Amino acid sequence: MKEALARQSRYALGHSEQELDRLSRQAEIFELFTRQLLRQAGISRGMRVLDVGCGSGDVTLLASELVGPSGKVIGADQAISAVQRATERARARQIANVQFFKGDPTGMQFDRPFDAVIGRFVLMYYLDPIDAIRRLAGHVRDGGLFVFQEFDLANCRSLPPAPTFERHIAWIKQTLIATGARTQLGPELYSVFVDAGLPGPSMRMDAVIGGRPDCPAFELTAEVTRSLLPAMEKLKIATAREVDISNLVGRIRDEVVGAIGVVLSPGLIGTWSRKPG
């Protein structure tokens, strides 16, 4: 376990109930993008799939729909609170083709190879994503799939610039970078896959964009800020008073809507390739 922890950066967002709730709301917004990626990459009926850094199970449960009753999806995460919630969600929905374990899959052992390994917003927290892919390759059969979706935070912006939105996005980026996360790993995934020994991957990019009052990017920004606020203060990036979380969604909305502008979420870069052989 010590070796596994050494391979990952500090996860500044934490694993509180509030953060797990945030992740589920975020998953609802990005669900269509991830579903399209998994289908396009080739996740299909009967496959045995490993979900890396499964959190509370959103991607695992999505993959379970695609592989069907004849398939199986294993989710693994280092946070026991996330694993427990994922297990409870699957049980409540009576989903029988999933199973969750606590641990880092790069250092775990499984009884037989998988047809695919998948992950969303997880490689960005590994100190060495190339090493992570190489280690995960030991769990995948020859010809098996690697499918990952990672952020490109450089895509996150407003037009015309909305001061409150831009300021909080800058604080989010600073905090993630200061804690070791790779905020632009998405575009780097091509070289990560190749350097890890995989064929040059296929790629796609998705993002939320909008300027209407109900644009989900407003809430996404505020909720990530809320989860990162303790780290922001500890690192002296921003104070609670500067952040002023109480009506942050409303302030961002008023600036963007008032300027007849738009905001763009981080880019979601989907990347997939097959293990040689």
Coordinates of C-alpha atoms in Angstrom, one line a residue:
M1 CA 0.0 0.0 0.0
K2 CA 2.9 2.4 0.8
E3 CA 4.2 1.8 -2.8
A4 CA 0.7 2.6 -4.2
L5 CA 0.4 5.8 -2.3
A6 CA 3.8 6.9 -3.4
R7 CA 2.6 6.6 -7.0
Q8 CA -0.2 9.1 -6.5
S9 CA -0.4 12.9 -5.7
R10 CA -2.3 14.4 -2.8
Y11 CA -6.0 14.3 -3.7
A12 CA -7.0 17.8 -2.6
L13 CA -10.7 17.3 -3.2
G14 CA -11.1 14.7 -0.4
H15 CA -13.7 12.0 0.1
S16 CA -16.3 13.6 2.3
E17 CA -20.0 12.9 1.8
Q18 CA -20.3 16.4 0.3
E19 CA -17.5 15.7 -2.2
L20 CA -19.0 12.3 -3.1
D21 CA -22.4 14.0 -3.7
R22 CA -20.6 16.6 -5.9
L23 CA -18.9 13.9 -7.9
S24 CA -22.3 12.3 -8.6
R25 CA -23.8 15.6 -9.7
Q26 CA -20.7 16.1 -12.0
A27 CA -21.2 12.6 -13.3
E28 CA -24.7 13.4 -14.4
I29 CA -23.5 16.4 -16.4
F30 CA -20.7 14.4 -18.1
E31 CA -22.6 11.1 -18.4
L32 CA -23.4 11.5 -22.1
F33 CA -19.8 12.3 -23.0
T34 CA -18.5 9.2 -21.1
R35 CA -21.2 6.9 -22.5
Q36 CA -20.3 8.0 -26.1
L37 CA -16.6 7.5 -25.4
L38 CA -17.0 4.0 -24.0
R39 CA -19.3 2.9 -26.9
Q40 CA -17.0 4.4 -29.5
A41 CA -14.0 2.8 -28.0
G42 CA -15.6 -0.7 -28.1
I43 CA -17.0 -1.4 -24.6
S44 CA -19.7 -3.9 -25.4
R45 CA -21.8 -6.9 -24.2
G46 CA -20.0 -9.7 -22.3
M47 CA -16.8 -7.8 -21.6
R48 CA -14.9 -8.0 -18.3
V49 CA -13.9 -4.4 -17.4
L50 CA -11.7 -2.8 -14.7
D51 CA -12.6 0.7 -13.6
V52 CA -9.6 2.5 -12.1
G53 CA -10.3 5.1 -9.3
C54 CA -14.1 4.3 -9.5
G55 CA -15.1 6.8 -6.8
S56 CA -18.7 6.2 -5.8
G57 CA -19.3 4.1 -8.9
D58 CA -20.7 6.4 -11.6
V59 CA -18.5 5.1 -14.5
T60 CA -18.6 1.6 -13.2
L61 CA -22.4 1.6 -13.2
L62 CA -22.4 3.1 -16.7
A63 CA -20.0 0.5 -18.0
S64 CA -22.2 -2.2 -16.4
E65 CA -25.1 -1.2 -18.7
L66 CA -22.9 -1.5 -21.7
V67 CA -21.5 -5.0 -20.9
G68 CA -24.9 -6.3 -19.9
P69 CA -25.7 -9.3 -17.6
S70 CA -23.2 -11.5 -19.3
G71 CA -20.3 -9.1 -18.6
K72 CA -18.7 -7.9 -15.4
V73 CA -17.2 -4.6 -14.1
I74 CA -14.8 -4.4 -11.2
G75 CA -14.4 -0.9 -9.6
A76 CA -11.4 -0.1 -7.4
D77 CA -10.7 3.1 -5.4
Q78 CA -8.4 3.9 -2.5
A79 CA -11.1 5.6 -0.5
I80 CA -13.2 3.2 1.6
S81 CA -16.0 5.7 1.9
A82 CA -16.3 5.8 -1.9
V83 CA -16.2 2.0 -2.2
Q84 CA -18.9 1.7 0.4
R85 CA -21.2 4.2 -1.3
A86 CA -20.6 2.5 -4.7
T87 CA -21.5 -0.9 -3.3
E88 CA -24.7 0.5 -1.6
R89 CA -25.7 2.2 -4.9
A90 CA -25.3 -1.0 -6.9
R91 CA -27.2 -3.0 -4.2
A92 CA -30.1 -0.4 -4.2
R93 CA -30.4 -0.7 -8.0
Q94 CA -30.1 -4.5 -7.9
I95 CA -27.2 -4.4 -10.3
A96 CA -25.5 -7.8 -10.1
N97 CA -22.7 -7.5 -12.6
V98 CA -20.5 -5.1 -10.6
Q99 CA -18.1 -5.5 -7.7
F100 CA -16.1 -2.9 -5.8
F101 CA -12.7 -3.2 -4.0
K102 CA -10.6 -0.8 -2.0
G103 CA -7.1 -0.3 -3.4
D104 CA -5.0 1.1 -6.2
P105 CA -5.4 -1.2 -9.2
T106 CA -1.8 -0.6 -10.3
G107 CA -0.7 -2.6 -7.3
M108 CA -3.5 -5.1 -7.0
Q109 CA -3.8 -8.7 -8.1
F110 CA -6.8 -10.1 -9.9
D111 CA -7.8 -13.7 -10.7
R112 CA -7.9 -13.3 -14.5
P113 CA -7.2 -10.7 -17.2
F114 CA -9.7 -8.1 -18.2
D115 CA -11.0 -7.3 -21.7
A116 CA -10.7 -3.5 -20.9
V117 CA -9.4 -1.1 -18.3
I118 CA -11.2 2.3 -18.1
G119 CA -11.0 5.4 -16.0
R120 CA -12.2 9.0 -15.7
F121 CA -10.3 11.9 -14.2
V122 CA -7.9 9.5 -12.4
L123 CA -4.6 9.3 -14.3
M124 CA -4.2 13.1 -13.6
Y125 CA -3.6 12.2 -9.9
Y126 CA -0.8 9.7 -10.6
L127 CA 2.7 11.0 -10.2
D128 CA 3.7 9.0 -13.3
P129 CA 0.7 8.2 -15.6
I130 CA 3.0 6.3 -18.0
D131 CA 4.1 3.9 -15.2
A132 CA 0.4 3.5 -14.2
I133 CA -0.6 2.5 -17.7
R134 CA 2.3 0.0 -17.9
R135 CA 1.3 -1.5 -14.5
L136 CA -2.4 -1.7 -15.6
A137 CA -1.4 -3.5 -18.8
G138 CA -0.6 -6.5 -16.6
H139 CA -4.3 -6.8 -15.9
V140 CA -5.4 -6.7 -19.6
R141 CA -5.5 -9.5 -22.1
D142 CA -3.6 -9.2 -25.4
G143 CA -5.7 -7.0 -27.7
G144 CA -7.7 -5.6 -24.7
L145 CA -8.8 -2.0 -24.5
F146 CA -7.5 1.0 -22.6
V147 CA -10.0 3.8 -22.4
F148 CA -9.4 6.9 -20.3
Q149 CA -11.1 10.3 -20.1
E150 CA -9.1 13.2 -18.6
F151 CA -9.4 16.9 -18.2
D152 CA -7.9 19.8 -20.1
L153 CA -8.4 22.7 -17.8
A154 CA -6.9 25.1 -20.3
N155 CA -10.2 24.8 -22.2
C156 CA -12.1 26.3 -19.2
R157 CA -12.8 30.0 -19.9
S158 CA -15.5 32.6 -20.4
L159 CA -16.2 34.9 -23.3
P160 CA -16.3 37.8 -22.8
P161 CA -14.2 37.3 -19.6
A162 CA -16.4 37.1 -16.5
P163 CA -14.2 38.3 -13.6
T164 CA -15.6 36.1 -10.9
F165 CA -15.6 32.9 -13.0
E166 CA -12.0 33.6 -14.3
R167 CA -10.7 34.3 -10.8
H168 CA -12.1 31.1 -9.3
I169 CA -11.0 29.0 -12.2
A170 CA -7.5 30.3 -11.7
W171 CA -7.6 29.4 -8.0
I172 CA -8.8 25.9 -8.8
K173 CA -6.0 25.4 -11.3
Q174 CA -3.4 26.7 -8.8
T175 CA -4.6 24.5 -6.1
L176 CA -4.7 21.3 -8.2
I177 CA -1.2 22.0 -9.6
A178 CA 0.2 22.7 -6.1
T179 CA -1.1 19.4 -4.9
G180 CA 0.4 17.4 -7.8
A181 CA -2.5 17.0 -10.2
R182 CA -1.9 17.3 -13.9
T183 CA -4.6 19.8 -15.0
Q184 CA -3.8 19.3 -18.8
L185 CA -3.3 15.6 -18.9
G186 CA -6.1 15.2 -21.5
P187 CA -4.0 16.4 -24.4
E188 CA -1.0 14.6 -23.1
L189 CA -2.7 11.2 -23.2
Y190 CA -1.5 10.5 -26.7
S191 CA 2.1 10.5 -25.7
V192 CA 1.3 8.8 -22.3
F193 CA -0.2 5.9 -24.2
V194 CA 2.6 5.6 -26.7
D195 CA 5.4 5.9 -24.1
A196 CA 3.7 3.2 -22.1
G197 CA 3.9 0.8 -25.1
L198 CA 0.5 1.1 -26.6
P199 CA -0.3 1.9 -30.2
G200 CA -1.1 5.6 -31.0
P201 CA -4.6 6.0 -29.6
S202 CA -7.8 7.5 -31.0
M203 CA -9.0 10.6 -29.3
R204 CA -12.1 12.8 -28.9
M205 CA -12.9 16.0 -27.0
D206 CA -16.2 17.1 -25.4
A207 CA -17.1 20.1 -23.2
V208 CA -20.1 21.8 -21.7
I209 CA -20.7 25.3 -23.1
G210 CA -23.5 27.7 -22.5
G211 CA -24.7 31.1 -21.3
R212 CA -28.3 30.5 -20.2
P213 CA -29.1 30.9 -16.5
D214 CA -29.4 27.1 -16.2
C215 CA -25.9 26.4 -17.6
P216 CA -24.4 23.6 -15.4
A217 CA -20.9 25.0 -15.6
F218 CA -21.8 27.7 -13.1
E219 CA -22.7 25.1 -10.4
L220 CA -19.7 22.9 -11.4
T221 CA -17.3 25.8 -10.8
A222 CA -18.8 26.7 -7.4
E223 CA -18.9 23.1 -6.1
V224 CA -15.3 22.4 -7.1
T225 CA -14.3 25.6 -5.4
R226 CA -16.1 24.5 -2.2
S227 CA -14.4 21.2 -2.1
L228 CA -10.9 22.7 -2.7
L229 CA -11.4 25.6 -0.3
P230 CA -9.6 23.9 2.7
A231 CA -6.6 23.3 0.4
M232 CA -6.7 26.8 -1.1
E233 CA -6.5 28.3 2.4
K234 CA -3.8 25.9 3.6
L235 CA -1.7 26.7 0.5
K236 CA -2.4 30.5 0.9
I237 CA -3.9 30.6 -2.6
A238 CA -7.2 32.2 -1.5
T239 CA -9.1 32.8 1.8
A240 CA -12.7 31.9 2.5
R241 CA -13.5 35.6 2.5
E242 CA -12.0 36.1 -0.9
V243 CA -13.8 33.0 -2.3
D244 CA -17.2 34.0 -0.7
I245 CA -18.8 30.7 -1.4
S246 CA -22.3 31.7 -0.1
N247 CA -23.7 33.0 -3.4
L248 CA -20.9 32.1 -5.8
V249 CA -23.2 30.4 -8.3
G250 CA -25.4 33.5 -8.5
R251 CA -22.5 35.9 -8.9
I252 CA -21.0 33.9 -11.7
R253 CA -24.4 33.5 -13.4
D254 CA -25.2 37.2 -13.1
E255 CA -21.9 38.2 -14.7
V256 CA -22.1 35.8 -17.6
V257 CA -25.8 36.2 -18.4
G258 CA -25.6 40.0 -17.9
A259 CA -22.8 40.1 -20.5
I260 CA -24.7 37.8 -22.9
G261 CA -21.6 35.6 -22.7
V262 CA -20.8 32.0 -22.4
V263 CA -18.6 29.7 -20.3
L264 CA -16.8 26.6 -21.3
S265 CA -16.1 23.7 -19.0
P266 CA -12.8 21.9 -18.9
G267 CA -12.3 19.8 -22.0
L268 CA -13.0 16.1 -21.5
I269 CA -10.3 14.3 -23.6
G270 CA -11.3 10.7 -24.4
T271 CA -8.5 8.4 -25.5
W272 CA -8.5 4.7 -26.4
S273 CA -6.1 2.1 -27.7
R274 CA -5.6 -1.7 -27.6
K275 CA -2.8 -3.7 -26.0
P276 CA -0.5 -5.1 -28.6
G277 CA -1.0 -8.8 -29.4

